[in-house]
């Protein structure tokens, strides 16, 4: 799933390419793509795209009256729609823009296409009033931005949220927003912290270590992602431990380990993170359930 660096860099690319263009129409291509009834997308027709922003892992396609909040989920992408075919593969919704004088004559007006590969079909668009967008569903339940939270605020978050493993806390968008499976693994490794460390025991020192680790991982991811012409695929993203079970830790040379869960894998380096201790692998218990 795209996380903060991928979504942020993509928002910047889309702003560069489509900023100032006037919206001609918004067309859902499936019955489930548009998640809201009011305000109507038509409120933005004929108006210029102000910018594409980001909150957590959501893209915010922002016009003055209304904002289209786009969640890519697992396999979603917002692509420049070159073909504009009637039934694009995996197509969820399309933003059509008006011609502008600088466009080459005889070409179709540009369009953006939200696609989702795979079978889940959970990507979608919420149309919300731009004023108050951040406090409207689906953004109202998000925690503070992981990339910019300060250590004291994160320590307070540890204290006020349910006591949980730091790996789970980082992936919970209500706790902090923008981190997914890869960055949770990378952050814990970078902070030399067990992914199973309990949040109520971390205090300000633990929060400081996590904040420093998040910022390093995000800065590296952003630098990498901003060089790309389009959003990376997950296999291209930087990692020291994520997806590297059985490989050597680039910091200490120990073997990267994995704890498998139904929908994600915890990767960690025992020497860097757990004092050499192996974390319980619940693969067996998963099958006994
Ligand atoms: Zn290591």
Coordinates of C-alpha atoms and ligand atoms in Angstrom, one line a residue:
X1 CA 0.0 0.0 0.0
X2 CA 1.3 3.5 -0.8
X3 CA 2.3 5.3 2.4
X4 CA 3.1 8.9 3.2
X5 CA 6.2 9.4 1.0
X6 CA 4.6 7.8 -2.1
X7 CA 1.3 9.7 -1.7
X8 CA 3.0 13.0 -0.9
X9 CA 5.3 12.8 -3.9
X10 CA 2.3 11.8 -6.1
X11 CA 0.2 14.7 -4.9
X12 CA 3.1 17.1 -5.8
X13 CA 3.3 15.5 -9.3
X14 CA -0.4 15.8 -9.9
X15 CA -0.4 19.5 -8.7
X16 CA 2.5 20.2 -11.2
X17 CA 0.6 18.5 -14.1
X18 CA -3.0 19.5 -13.4
X19 CA -2.9 22.5 -11.1
X20 CA -5.0 25.4 -12.6
X21 CA -6.8 23.1 -15.0
X22 CA -10.6 23.5 -15.0
X23 CA -12.7 20.4 -14.1
X24 CA -15.1 19.4 -16.8
X25 CA -16.7 16.4 -15.1
X26 CA -16.2 13.8 -12.4
X27 CA -17.4 10.3 -13.5
X28 CA -17.7 7.4 -11.2
X29 CA -17.1 4.2 -13.2
X30 CA -18.5 1.8 -10.5
X31 CA -21.4 2.0 -8.2
X32 CA -19.2 2.1 -5.1
X33 CA -16.5 4.6 -6.3
X34 CA -18.2 7.7 -4.9
X35 CA -18.8 7.3 -1.2
X36 CA -20.8 10.5 -0.6
X37 CA -24.2 12.0 -1.8
X38 CA -23.6 15.7 -0.9
X39 CA -22.0 18.0 -1.8
X40 CA -22.3 17.1 -5.5
X41 CA -19.1 16.9 -7.6
X42 CA -20.8 19.3 -10.0
X43 CA -20.0 22.1 -7.5
X44 CA -16.4 22.0 -8.9
X45 CA -17.3 22.0 -12.6
X46 CA -15.7 24.8 -14.6
X47 CA -13.4 25.7 -11.7
X48 CA -9.6 25.4 -11.6
X49 CA -7.8 22.7 -9.6
X50 CA -6.2 24.5 -6.7
X51 CA -3.8 21.7 -5.8
X52 CA -3.6 18.1 -4.9
X53 CA -2.8 17.7 -1.2
X54 CA -2.4 14.8 1.2
X55 CA -3.6 13.9 4.7
X56 CA -2.4 10.5 6.0
X57 CA -2.5 8.2 3.0
X58 CA -5.4 10.1 1.3
X59 CA -5.0 12.3 -1.7
X60 CA -7.0 15.6 -1.6
X61 CA -7.9 16.8 -5.1
X62 CA -8.8 20.3 -4.0
X63 CA -11.1 22.8 -5.7
X64 CA -12.3 26.0 -4.0
X65 CA -15.8 24.7 -3.1
X66 CA -15.2 21.0 -2.8
X67 CA -12.4 18.5 -2.3
X68 CA -12.3 15.0 -3.7
X69 CA -10.7 12.8 -1.0
X70 CA -9.2 9.8 -2.7
X71 CA -8.1 6.6 -0.8
X72 CA -6.0 4.3 -2.9
X73 CA -6.2 1.3 -0.5
X74 CA -4.0 -1.6 -1.5
X75 CA -3.8 -1.5 -5.3
X76 CA -5.2 1.9 -6.2
X77 CA -3.5 4.5 -8.4
X78 CA -4.4 7.9 -9.8
X79 CA -3.0 7.9 -13.3
X80 CA -2.9 10.3 -16.2
X81 CA -5.6 8.8 -18.4
X82 CA -4.0 8.6 -21.8
X83 CA -6.5 6.3 -23.5
X84 CA -9.8 7.4 -21.9
X85 CA -11.4 4.1 -22.9
X86 CA -15.0 3.4 -22.0
X87 CA -14.2 0.6 -19.6
X88 CA -10.7 1.0 -18.4
X89 CA -9.2 -2.0 -16.6
X90 CA -9.8 -1.6 -12.8
X91 CA -11.3 1.8 -13.5
X92 CA -13.0 3.4 -10.5
X93 CA -13.5 7.0 -11.4
X94 CA -12.3 9.6 -13.8
X95 CA -11.7 13.4 -13.6
X96 CA -12.1 15.1 -17.0
X97 CA -10.6 18.5 -17.5
X98 CA -11.4 21.2 -20.0
X99 CA -9.1 22.1 -22.9
X100 CA -6.8 25.0 -22.3
X101 CA -5.2 27.2 -24.9
X102 CA -1.7 25.7 -24.4
X103 CA -2.9 22.2 -25.2
X104 CA -1.8 20.9 -28.6
X105 CA -4.7 21.2 -31.1
X106 CA -6.6 18.1 -32.0
X107 CA -5.8 16.3 -28.7
X108 CA -8.3 15.0 -26.2
X109 CA -8.5 17.1 -23.0
X110 CA -6.5 15.5 -20.2
X111 CA -8.0 13.3 -17.6
X112 CA -7.1 11.6 -14.4
X113 CA -8.1 8.0 -13.8
X114 CA -8.5 6.3 -10.4
X115 CA -7.8 2.6 -10.9
X116 CA -7.7 -0.3 -8.5
X117 CA -6.1 -3.6 -9.4
X118 CA -6.9 -6.8 -7.5
X119 CA -10.2 -8.0 -6.3
X120 CA -10.8 -5.9 -3.1
X121 CA -12.4 -2.9 -4.7
X122 CA -12.1 -0.7 -1.7
X123 CA -10.5 2.4 -3.2
X124 CA -12.9 5.3 -3.4
X125 CA -13.7 9.0 -3.5
X126 CA -15.4 11.2 -0.9
X127 CA -16.6 14.6 -2.1
X128 CA -16.5 17.0 0.8
X129 CA -16.8 20.8 1.3
X130 CA -13.2 22.2 1.1
X131 CA -13.9 24.3 4.2
X132 CA -13.8 21.8 7.0
X133 CA -12.6 18.9 4.8
X134 CA -10.0 17.8 7.4
X135 CA -12.7 17.4 10.0
X136 CA -15.2 15.6 7.8
X137 CA -15.3 11.8 7.2
X138 CA -13.2 10.0 6.3
X139 CA -10.4 12.3 7.5
X140 CA -12.0 13.1 10.9
X141 CA -10.8 9.9 12.5
X142 CA -7.1 10.3 11.5
X143 CA -4.5 10.9 14.2
X144 CA -1.8 13.5 13.8
X145 CA 0.6 13.3 10.8
X146 CA 3.3 10.8 11.7
X147 CA 5.8 12.7 9.6
X148 CA 5.6 15.9 11.6
X149 CA 4.5 14.9 15.1
X150 CA 6.8 16.1 17.9
X151 CA 8.2 13.8 20.5
X152 CA 6.2 15.3 23.4
X153 CA 3.0 15.0 21.4
X154 CA 3.8 11.4 20.4
X155 CA 4.5 10.6 24.1
X156 CA 1.1 12.0 25.0
X157 CA -0.4 9.9 22.2
X158 CA 1.2 6.8 23.7
X159 CA -0.4 7.7 27.1
X160 CA -3.9 8.5 25.8
X161 CA -4.3 5.6 23.3
X162 CA -4.8 2.0 24.3
X163 CA -1.6 0.2 25.4
X164 CA -0.4 -1.7 22.3
X165 CA 2.6 -2.9 20.5
X166 CA 4.5 0.0 18.8
X167 CA 4.3 -1.8 15.4
X168 CA 0.5 -1.9 15.7
X169 CA 0.3 1.7 16.9
X170 CA 2.3 3.0 14.0
X171 CA 0.0 1.2 11.5
X172 CA -3.2 2.5 13.2
X173 CA -4.3 5.6 11.2
X174 CA -6.3 6.8 14.2
X175 CA -3.1 6.8 16.4
X176 CA -0.8 8.5 13.8
X177 CA -1.6 8.9 10.1
X178 CA 0.5 8.1 7.1
X179 CA 2.5 4.9 8.1
X180 CA 1.8 1.4 6.8
X181 CA 3.4 -2.0 6.9
X182 CA 6.7 -1.1 5.3
X183 CA 7.3 2.1 7.3
X184 CA 6.3 0.4 10.6
X185 CA 9.0 -2.2 10.0
X186 CA 11.6 0.3 8.9
X187 CA 10.8 2.8 11.7
X188 CA 11.2 0.2 14.5
X189 CA 14.4 -1.1 13.0
X190 CA 15.8 2.5 12.6
X191 CA 14.8 3.2 16.2
X192 CA 16.6 0.0 17.4
X193 CA 13.3 -0.9 19.1
X194 CA 11.4 -4.2 19.3
X195 CA 8.2 -4.1 17.2
X196 CA 6.5 -5.7 20.2
X197 CA 7.5 -2.9 22.6
X198 CA 4.4 -1.7 24.5
X199 CA 3.5 1.9 23.9
X200 CA 2.7 2.8 27.5
X201 CA 6.3 1.9 28.5
X202 CA 8.1 4.0 25.9
X203 CA 7.8 7.4 27.5
X204 CA 9.5 10.5 26.0
X205 CA 12.7 8.8 25.2
X206 CA 10.9 6.1 23.2
X207 CA 8.8 8.7 21.5
X208 CA 12.0 10.7 20.6
X209 CA 13.6 7.6 19.1
X210 CA 10.5 6.8 17.1
X211 CA 10.1 10.4 15.8
X212 CA 13.7 10.5 14.7
X213 CA 13.3 7.2 12.9
X214 CA 10.1 8.2 11.2
X215 CA 11.6 11.4 9.9
X216 CA 14.7 9.6 8.5
X217 CA 12.6 7.0 6.8
X218 CA 10.2 9.5 5.4
X219 CA 12.9 11.8 4.2
X220 CA 14.7 9.0 2.3
X221 CA 11.4 7.7 0.9
X222 CA 10.4 11.2 -0.3
X223 CA 13.8 11.9 -1.9
X224 CA 13.6 8.6 -3.8
X225 CA 9.9 9.0 -4.7
X226 CA 10.3 12.6 -5.9
X227 CA 12.8 11.5 -8.6
X228 CA 10.2 9.1 -10.2
X229 CA 7.9 10.0 -13.1
X230 CA 5.1 8.1 -11.4
X231 CA 4.3 6.3 -8.1
X232 CA 6.7 3.4 -7.3
X233 CA 5.5 -0.1 -7.0
X234 CA 6.0 -1.7 -3.6
X235 CA 9.0 -3.8 -4.8
X236 CA 10.9 -0.7 -5.7
X237 CA 10.6 0.9 -2.3
X238 CA 13.6 1.3 0.1
X239 CA 13.9 -1.1 2.9
X240 CA 16.5 -2.5 5.4
X241 CA 14.3 -5.1 6.9
X242 CA 10.8 -4.9 5.3
X243 CA 10.3 -7.9 3.0
X244 CA 13.9 -9.0 3.7
X245 CA 13.4 -12.1 5.9
X246 CA 16.5 -14.3 5.6
X247 CA 18.7 -11.6 4.3
X248 CA 21.5 -9.9 6.2
X249 CA 20.7 -6.8 8.2
X250 CA 22.6 -4.0 6.5
X251 CA 23.5 -2.5 9.8
X252 CA 24.9 -5.5 11.8
X253 CA 24.8 -8.5 9.5
X254 CA 22.4 -10.6 11.6
X255 CA 19.7 -12.4 9.8
X256 CA 16.4 -10.4 9.3
X257 CA 13.5 -12.3 10.9
X258 CA 9.8 -12.4 10.2
X259 CA 6.6 -12.8 12.3
X260 CA 3.8 -13.6 10.0
X261 CA 0.2 -12.4 10.5
X262 CA -2.8 -12.8 8.2
X263 CA -2.6 -9.4 6.6
X264 CA 1.0 -8.3 7.3
X265 CA 4.4 -9.4 8.3
X266 CA 6.6 -8.0 11.1
X267 CA 10.3 -7.9 9.9
X268 CA 13.0 -7.2 12.4
X269 CA 16.7 -7.7 13.2
X270 CA 17.2 -9.5 16.5
X271 CA 20.7 -7.9 17.1
X272 CA 19.5 -4.3 16.4
X273 CA 16.1 -4.5 18.0
X274 CA 15.5 -7.2 20.6
X275 CA 18.9 -7.9 22.2
X276 CA 19.2 -11.0 20.1
X277 CA 15.9 -12.5 21.2
X278 CA 13.6 -14.1 18.6
X279 CA 10.0 -12.9 18.8
X280 CA 7.3 -15.5 18.9
X281 CA 6.2 -16.6 15.5
X282 CA 2.5 -17.2 15.6
X283 CA 2.3 -18.9 12.1
X284 CA 1.4 -22.2 13.9
X285 CA -1.3 -20.7 16.1
X286 CA -2.8 -19.0 13.0
X287 CA -3.5 -22.4 11.5
X288 CA -4.9 -23.7 14.7
X289 CA -7.6 -21.1 15.0
Ligands
LIG1 ZN1 20.8 -5.5 12.6

